[in-house]
Every structure is written in structure tokens, then in C-alpha cells.
């Protein structure tokens, strides 16, 4: 289980989010502002990429997202009525709430990454294992290195074609350094 995200970090993120994005449903703005003003509630809120399988969850989307505008899940119930979720928040402040925010580039957003947590209810077969994550990272590193090497070789060729001796020597040295580090 990941470490608890401090309430202050969640507040900072929600403020940042509300300043930058317009939501598909105005009630979602009310819900997020309500969370900002109630630390006990925010203590029990967990932002995650995927709320499926969570016992109590919300999906909130920005206008430039192709996702559903809003969903509230509690047990086996699901509704698009934001007011019902707001009342549930008020009536059950001690229950955990998982929120999935759908907005452009959420997977690369450092602000979101600072508050995002793993979904503890996601079945193991749907989670990315540490081994798979390492394999993916290694593949990505190798791909970037290969692309960099190809680009540098192309620039060396261009320097040769242009008879630019100085540029050729600099690029060749960089190419040799890259090949030494690779081996």
C-alpha cells in the first residue's frame, strides 16, 4: 500500500485543478469545493486512475475529456446524479471515497502524480506487477537510446555530406562516447 497523501497536498492539487480545468458538470465543481472546505472528508479522499472495483467512488471529467461527465458508485449502485453523491459525502464523511479525474495528459501531470494513489481494490491480474514495470522501463530506455544513436549517426552523415569537419569531429566524439557507454 502506498503512503498516505497529506491533506495539504490534496488541497493544493484540487485548487490547482479547479483553476485550470472546466468540468462537464457544474455540480462537480461544487463537490470539489466542498471537499476543500472539509478536511475530514479530504482525509478520506483518494485520487486514482481507475475507480472500478472501489466500494465508493466518483468519476469526474473535464470538458476536453472524451470520458463520461460524472458517475458515482456505491456498492452495486451507480448513478449520474451528482447531488446524490454530494449528499452521500455529507452523510458519510468517515467513509473512503475514491475519485478518478479525467483530464488531458493526466498520466503525465506532475501535480496529479503528487496525489495519485493505487486502487487497492483492483484485482491482482489487472495490476501492473513490479517485474512488468521494470521490463517496460528497460524497453523504454533501450528505445530512447536506440533513437538517440540513430539520430546522432544521421547528424554525423549530414556533417560529412556538408564537409563540415568541425561538426563531424564533435558529433563523432559524441557517437563514440555513446557507443562506449552502451557497451
PDB file of C-alpha atoms in Angstrom:
ATOM      1  CA  UNK A   1       0.000   0.000   0.000  1.00  0.00           C
ATOM      2  CA  UNK A   2       1.324   3.459  -0.832  1.00  0.00           C
ATOM      3  CA  UNK A   3       1.876   6.121   1.801  1.00  0.00           C
ATOM      4  CA  UNK A   4      -0.980   8.414   2.755  1.00  0.00           C
ATOM      5  CA  UNK A   5      -1.108  11.646   0.791  1.00  0.00           C
ATOM      6  CA  UNK A   6      -1.247  14.653   3.155  1.00  0.00           C
ATOM      7  CA  UNK A   7      -4.463  16.694   3.168  1.00  0.00           C
ATOM      8  CA  UNK A   8      -2.458  19.844   2.360  1.00  0.00           C
ATOM      9  CA  UNK A   9      -1.169  18.222  -0.848  1.00  0.00           C
ATOM     10  CA  UNK A  10      -4.714  17.203  -1.822  1.00  0.00           C
ATOM     11  CA  UNK A  11      -5.959  20.760  -1.183  1.00  0.00           C
ATOM     12  CA  UNK A  12      -3.163  22.234  -3.293  1.00  0.00           C
ATOM     13  CA  UNK A  13      -3.929  19.819  -6.099  1.00  0.00           C
ATOM     14  CA  UNK A  14      -7.704  20.427  -6.074  1.00  0.00           C
ATOM     15  CA  UNK A  15      -7.155  24.212  -6.128  1.00  0.00           C
ATOM     16  CA  UNK A  16      -4.680  23.824  -8.995  1.00  0.00           C
ATOM     17  CA  UNK A  17      -7.112  21.554 -10.869  1.00  0.00           C
ATOM     18  CA  UNK A  18     -10.113  23.873 -10.444  1.00  0.00           C
ATOM     19  CA  UNK A  19      -8.109  26.881 -11.685  1.00  0.00           C
ATOM     20  CA  UNK A  20      -7.022  25.115 -14.874  1.00  0.00           C
ATOM     21  CA  UNK A  21      -9.943  22.964 -15.966  1.00  0.00           C
ATOM     22  CA  UNK A  22     -13.628  23.349 -16.693  1.00  0.00           C
ATOM     23  CA  UNK A  23     -15.748  20.380 -15.744  1.00  0.00           C
ATOM     24  CA  UNK A  24     -18.560  18.869 -17.804  1.00  0.00           C
ATOM     25  CA  UNK A  25     -20.940  19.152 -14.848  1.00  0.00           C
ATOM     26  CA  UNK A  26     -21.071  22.267 -12.640  1.00  0.00           C
ATOM     27  CA  UNK A  27     -22.081  20.094  -9.674  1.00  0.00           C
ATOM     28  CA  UNK A  28     -18.604  18.551  -9.815  1.00  0.00           C
ATOM     29  CA  UNK A  29     -17.105  21.976  -9.133  1.00  0.00           C
ATOM     30  CA  UNK A  30     -19.367  22.231  -6.064  1.00  0.00           C
ATOM     31  CA  UNK A  31     -18.271  18.788  -4.876  1.00  0.00           C
ATOM     32  CA  UNK A  32     -14.561  19.583  -5.235  1.00  0.00           C
ATOM     33  CA  UNK A  33     -15.013  22.956  -3.486  1.00  0.00           C
ATOM     34  CA  UNK A  34     -16.935  21.216  -0.711  1.00  0.00           C
ATOM     35  CA  UNK A  35     -14.031  18.805  -0.250  1.00  0.00           C
ATOM     36  CA  UNK A  36     -11.648  21.770   0.000  1.00  0.00           C
ATOM     37  CA  UNK A  37     -13.609  23.196   2.906  1.00  0.00           C
ATOM     38  CA  UNK A  38     -13.877  19.910   4.849  1.00  0.00           C
ATOM     39  CA  UNK A  39     -10.509  18.440   5.823  1.00  0.00           C
ATOM     40  CA  UNK A  40     -12.066  15.344   7.406  1.00  0.00           C
ATOM     41  CA  UNK A  41     -13.649  14.475   4.079  1.00  0.00           C
ATOM     42  CA  UNK A  42     -10.469  15.229   2.163  1.00  0.00           C
ATOM     43  CA  UNK A  43      -8.566  12.962   4.568  1.00  0.00           C
ATOM     44  CA  UNK A  44     -10.674  10.059   3.263  1.00  0.00           C
ATOM     45  CA  UNK A  45     -10.457  11.019  -0.425  1.00  0.00           C
ATOM     46  CA  UNK A  46      -8.068   9.091  -2.635  1.00  0.00           C
ATOM     47  CA  UNK A  47      -7.327  10.112  -6.229  1.00  0.00           C
ATOM     48  CA  UNK A  48      -6.730   7.168  -8.528  1.00  0.00           C
ATOM     49  CA  UNK A  49      -6.558   6.441 -12.258  1.00  0.00           C
ATOM     50  CA  UNK A  50      -9.194   3.748 -12.171  1.00  0.00           C
ATOM     51  CA  UNK A  51     -12.107   3.559  -9.698  1.00  0.00           C
ATOM     52  CA  UNK A  52     -13.585   0.275 -10.868  1.00  0.00           C
ATOM     53  CA  UNK A  53     -13.971  -2.208  -8.012  1.00  0.00           C
ATOM     54  CA  UNK A  54     -13.840   0.587  -5.393  1.00  0.00           C
ATOM     55  CA  UNK A  55     -16.710   0.346  -2.878  1.00  0.00           C
ATOM     56  CA  UNK A  56     -17.403   4.110  -3.066  1.00  0.00           C
ATOM     57  CA  UNK A  57     -16.160   6.213  -5.947  1.00  0.00           C
ATOM     58  CA  UNK A  58     -16.688   9.121  -8.333  1.00  0.00           C
ATOM     59  CA  UNK A  59     -15.622   9.759 -11.896  1.00  0.00           C
ATOM     60  CA  UNK A  60     -15.303  13.444 -12.790  1.00  0.00           C
ATOM     61  CA  UNK A  61     -14.367  14.652 -16.284  1.00  0.00           C
ATOM     62  CA  UNK A  62     -13.243  17.935 -17.792  1.00  0.00           C
ATOM     63  CA  UNK A  63     -14.869  19.390 -20.890  1.00  0.00           C
ATOM     64  CA  UNK A  64     -11.866  18.448 -23.047  1.00  0.00           C
ATOM     65  CA  UNK A  65     -12.022  14.815 -21.979  1.00  0.00           C
ATOM     66  CA  UNK A  66     -13.872  12.200 -24.007  1.00  0.00           C
ATOM     67  CA  UNK A  67     -14.964  10.373 -20.845  1.00  0.00           C
ATOM     68  CA  UNK A  68     -18.362  10.329 -19.183  1.00  0.00           C
ATOM     69  CA  UNK A  69     -19.160  13.642 -17.426  1.00  0.00           C
ATOM     70  CA  UNK A  70     -19.854  12.150 -13.995  1.00  0.00           C
ATOM     71  CA  UNK A  71     -20.540   8.848 -12.241  1.00  0.00           C
ATOM     72  CA  UNK A  72     -20.996   7.924  -8.593  1.00  0.00           C
ATOM     73  CA  UNK A  73     -20.579   4.336  -7.449  1.00  0.00           C
ATOM     74  CA  UNK A  74     -21.502   2.923  -4.069  1.00  0.00           C
ATOM     75  CA  UNK A  75     -21.532  -0.824  -3.672  1.00  0.00           C
ATOM     76  CA  UNK A  76     -23.572  -2.191  -6.557  1.00  0.00           C
ATOM     77  CA  UNK A  77     -25.301   1.131  -7.218  1.00  0.00           C
ATOM     78  CA  UNK A  78     -24.287   3.585  -9.921  1.00  0.00           C
ATOM     79  CA  UNK A  79     -25.776   6.987 -10.705  1.00  0.00           C
ATOM     80  CA  UNK A  80     -25.053  10.040 -12.832  1.00  0.00           C
ATOM     81  CA  UNK A  81     -26.846  12.217 -10.243  1.00  0.00           C
ATOM     82  CA  UNK A  82     -24.144  14.424  -8.710  1.00  0.00           C
ATOM     83  CA  UNK A  83     -26.498  15.666  -5.994  1.00  0.00           C
ATOM     84  CA  UNK A  84     -26.895  12.132  -4.633  1.00  0.00           C
ATOM     85  CA  UNK A  85     -23.133  11.771  -4.364  1.00  0.00           C
ATOM     86  CA  UNK A  86     -22.903  15.153  -2.648  1.00  0.00           C
ATOM     87  CA  UNK A  87     -25.454  14.032  -0.037  1.00  0.00           C
ATOM     88  CA  UNK A  88     -23.595  10.764   0.416  1.00  0.00           C
ATOM     89  CA  UNK A  89     -20.386  12.713   1.060  1.00  0.00           C
ATOM     90  CA  UNK A  90     -22.131  14.833   3.698  1.00  0.00           C
ATOM     91  CA  UNK A  91     -23.826  11.885   5.403  1.00  0.00           C
ATOM     92  CA  UNK A  92     -20.789   9.576   5.451  1.00  0.00           C
ATOM     93  CA  UNK A  93     -17.685  11.737   5.992  1.00  0.00           C
ATOM     94  CA  UNK A  94     -15.699   8.873   7.558  1.00  0.00           C
ATOM     95  CA  UNK A  95     -16.013   6.514   4.580  1.00  0.00           C
ATOM     96  CA  UNK A  96     -13.241   6.391   1.999  1.00  0.00           C
ATOM     97  CA  UNK A  97     -14.019   7.971  -1.369  1.00  0.00           C
ATOM     98  CA  UNK A  98     -12.005   7.196  -4.495  1.00  0.00           C
ATOM     99  CA  UNK A  99     -12.030   9.823  -7.231  1.00  0.00           C
ATOM    100  CA  UNK A 100     -10.987   9.348 -10.842  1.00  0.00           C
ATOM    101  CA  UNK A 101     -10.343  12.650 -12.627  1.00  0.00           C
ATOM    102  CA  UNK A 102     -10.406  12.504 -16.414  1.00  0.00           C
ATOM    103  CA  UNK A 103      -8.468  15.379 -17.955  1.00  0.00           C
ATOM    104  CA  UNK A 104      -5.970  15.772 -20.815  1.00  0.00           C
ATOM    105  CA  UNK A 105      -2.481  14.423 -20.114  1.00  0.00           C
ATOM    106  CA  UNK A 106      -3.427  13.276 -16.613  1.00  0.00           C
ATOM    107  CA  UNK A 107      -0.945  10.412 -16.850  1.00  0.00           C
ATOM    108  CA  UNK A 108       1.982  12.837 -17.307  1.00  0.00           C
ATOM    109  CA  UNK A 109       0.791  15.592 -14.977  1.00  0.00           C
ATOM    110  CA  UNK A 110       3.219  16.073 -12.047  1.00  0.00           C
ATOM    111  CA  UNK A 111       0.512  17.798  -9.965  1.00  0.00           C
ATOM    112  CA  UNK A 112      -1.776  14.780 -10.301  1.00  0.00           C
ATOM    113  CA  UNK A 113       1.105  12.359  -9.726  1.00  0.00           C
ATOM    114  CA  UNK A 114       1.750  14.001  -6.359  1.00  0.00           C
ATOM    115  CA  UNK A 115      -1.692  12.933  -5.063  1.00  0.00           C
ATOM    116  CA  UNK A 116      -2.482   9.884  -7.207  1.00  0.00           C
ATOM    117  CA  UNK A 117      -2.683   6.545  -5.376  1.00  0.00           C
ATOM    118  CA  UNK A 118      -3.037   2.950  -6.494  1.00  0.00           C
ATOM    119  CA  UNK A 119      -6.520   1.466  -6.431  1.00  0.00           C
ATOM    120  CA  UNK A 120      -6.292  -1.120  -3.618  1.00  0.00           C
ATOM    121  CA  UNK A 121      -9.429  -2.890  -4.873  1.00  0.00           C
ATOM    122  CA  UNK A 122      -8.172  -3.590  -8.386  1.00  0.00           C
ATOM    123  CA  UNK A 123      -7.760  -7.366  -8.825  1.00  0.00           C
ATOM    124  CA  UNK A 124      -4.141  -8.528  -8.969  1.00  0.00           C
ATOM    125  CA  UNK A 125      -4.477  -9.758 -12.564  1.00  0.00           C
ATOM    126  CA  UNK A 126      -5.363  -6.208 -13.659  1.00  0.00           C
ATOM    127  CA  UNK A 127      -2.457  -4.550 -11.846  1.00  0.00           C
ATOM    128  CA  UNK A 128       0.942  -3.978 -13.372  1.00  0.00           C
ATOM    129  CA  UNK A 129       3.477  -6.044 -11.458  1.00  0.00           C
ATOM    130  CA  UNK A 130       6.830  -4.630 -10.369  1.00  0.00           C
ATOM    131  CA  UNK A 131       8.527  -7.073 -12.763  1.00  0.00           C
ATOM    132  CA  UNK A 132       6.401  -5.910 -15.721  1.00  0.00           C
ATOM    133  CA  UNK A 133       7.033  -2.268 -14.800  1.00  0.00           C
ATOM    134  CA  UNK A 134      10.817  -2.875 -14.804  1.00  0.00           C
ATOM    135  CA  UNK A 135      10.615  -4.640 -18.164  1.00  0.00           C
ATOM    136  CA  UNK A 136       8.636  -1.714 -19.610  1.00  0.00           C
ATOM    137  CA  UNK A 137      11.118   0.826 -18.204  1.00  0.00           C
ATOM    138  CA  UNK A 138      14.071  -1.124 -19.652  1.00  0.00           C
ATOM    139  CA  UNK A 139      12.346  -1.347 -23.046  1.00  0.00           C
ATOM    140  CA  UNK A 140      11.682   2.391 -22.976  1.00  0.00           C
ATOM    141  CA  UNK A 141      15.298   3.175 -22.038  1.00  0.00           C
ATOM    142  CA  UNK A 142      16.596   0.934 -24.837  1.00  0.00           C
ATOM    143  CA  UNK A 143      14.220   2.542 -27.344  1.00  0.00           C
ATOM    144  CA  UNK A 144      15.313   6.050 -26.388  1.00  0.00           C
ATOM    145  CA  UNK A 145      18.989   5.060 -26.558  1.00  0.00           C
ATOM    146  CA  UNK A 146      18.490   3.455 -29.977  1.00  0.00           C
ATOM    147  CA  UNK A 147      16.648   6.503 -31.317  1.00  0.00           C
ATOM    148  CA  UNK A 148      19.341   8.830 -29.946  1.00  0.00           C
ATOM    149  CA  UNK A 149      22.051   6.722 -31.555  1.00  0.00           C
ATOM    150  CA  UNK A 150      20.231   6.705 -34.904  1.00  0.00           C
ATOM    151  CA  UNK A 151      19.730  10.476 -34.776  1.00  0.00           C
ATOM    152  CA  UNK A 152      23.374  11.106 -33.909  1.00  0.00           C
ATOM    153  CA  UNK A 153      24.526   8.845 -36.758  1.00  0.00           C
ATOM    154  CA  UNK A 154      22.260  10.752 -39.136  1.00  0.00           C
ATOM    155  CA  UNK A 155      23.804  14.057 -37.993  1.00  0.00           C
ATOM    156  CA  UNK A 156      27.321  12.648 -38.466  1.00  0.00           C
ATOM    157  CA  UNK A 157      26.342  11.689 -42.038  1.00  0.00           C
ATOM    158  CA  UNK A 158      24.932  15.182 -42.629  1.00  0.00           C
ATOM    159  CA  UNK A 159      28.170  16.750 -41.365  1.00  0.00           C
ATOM    160  CA  UNK A 160      30.149  14.528 -43.768  1.00  0.00           C
ATOM    161  CA  UNK A 161      27.848  15.445 -46.665  1.00  0.00           C
ATOM    162  CA  UNK A 162      28.257  19.147 -45.858  1.00  0.00           C
ATOM    163  CA  UNK A 163      32.060  18.814 -45.497  1.00  0.00           C
ATOM    164  CA  UNK A 164      31.741  20.328 -42.017  1.00  0.00           C
ATOM    165  CA  UNK A 165      34.898  18.892 -40.399  1.00  0.00           C
ATOM    166  CA  UNK A 166      34.467  20.603 -37.026  1.00  0.00           C
ATOM    167  CA  UNK A 167      30.874  19.439 -36.619  1.00  0.00           C
ATOM    168  CA  UNK A 168      31.841  15.944 -37.803  1.00  0.00           C
ATOM    169  CA  UNK A 169      34.574  15.687 -35.144  1.00  0.00           C
ATOM    170  CA  UNK A 170      32.264  16.865 -32.339  1.00  0.00           C
ATOM    171  CA  UNK A 171      29.456  14.528 -33.377  1.00  0.00           C
ATOM    172  CA  UNK A 172      31.839  11.589 -33.896  1.00  0.00           C
ATOM    173  CA  UNK A 173      33.209  12.073 -30.393  1.00  0.00           C
ATOM    174  CA  UNK A 174      29.663  12.099 -29.030  1.00  0.00           C
ATOM    175  CA  UNK A 175      28.881   8.967 -31.038  1.00  0.00           C
ATOM    176  CA  UNK A 176      31.973   7.190 -29.680  1.00  0.00           C
ATOM    177  CA  UNK A 177      31.051   8.195 -26.111  1.00  0.00           C
ATOM    178  CA  UNK A 178      27.541   6.879 -26.621  1.00  0.00           C
ATOM    179  CA  UNK A 179      28.795   3.557 -28.004  1.00  0.00           C
ATOM    180  CA  UNK A 180      31.260   3.153 -25.112  1.00  0.00           C
ATOM    181  CA  UNK A 181      28.525   3.793 -22.517  1.00  0.00           C
ATOM    182  CA  UNK A 182      26.200   1.368 -24.312  1.00  0.00           C
ATOM    183  CA  UNK A 183      28.766  -1.455 -24.229  1.00  0.00           C
TER     184      UNK A 183
END
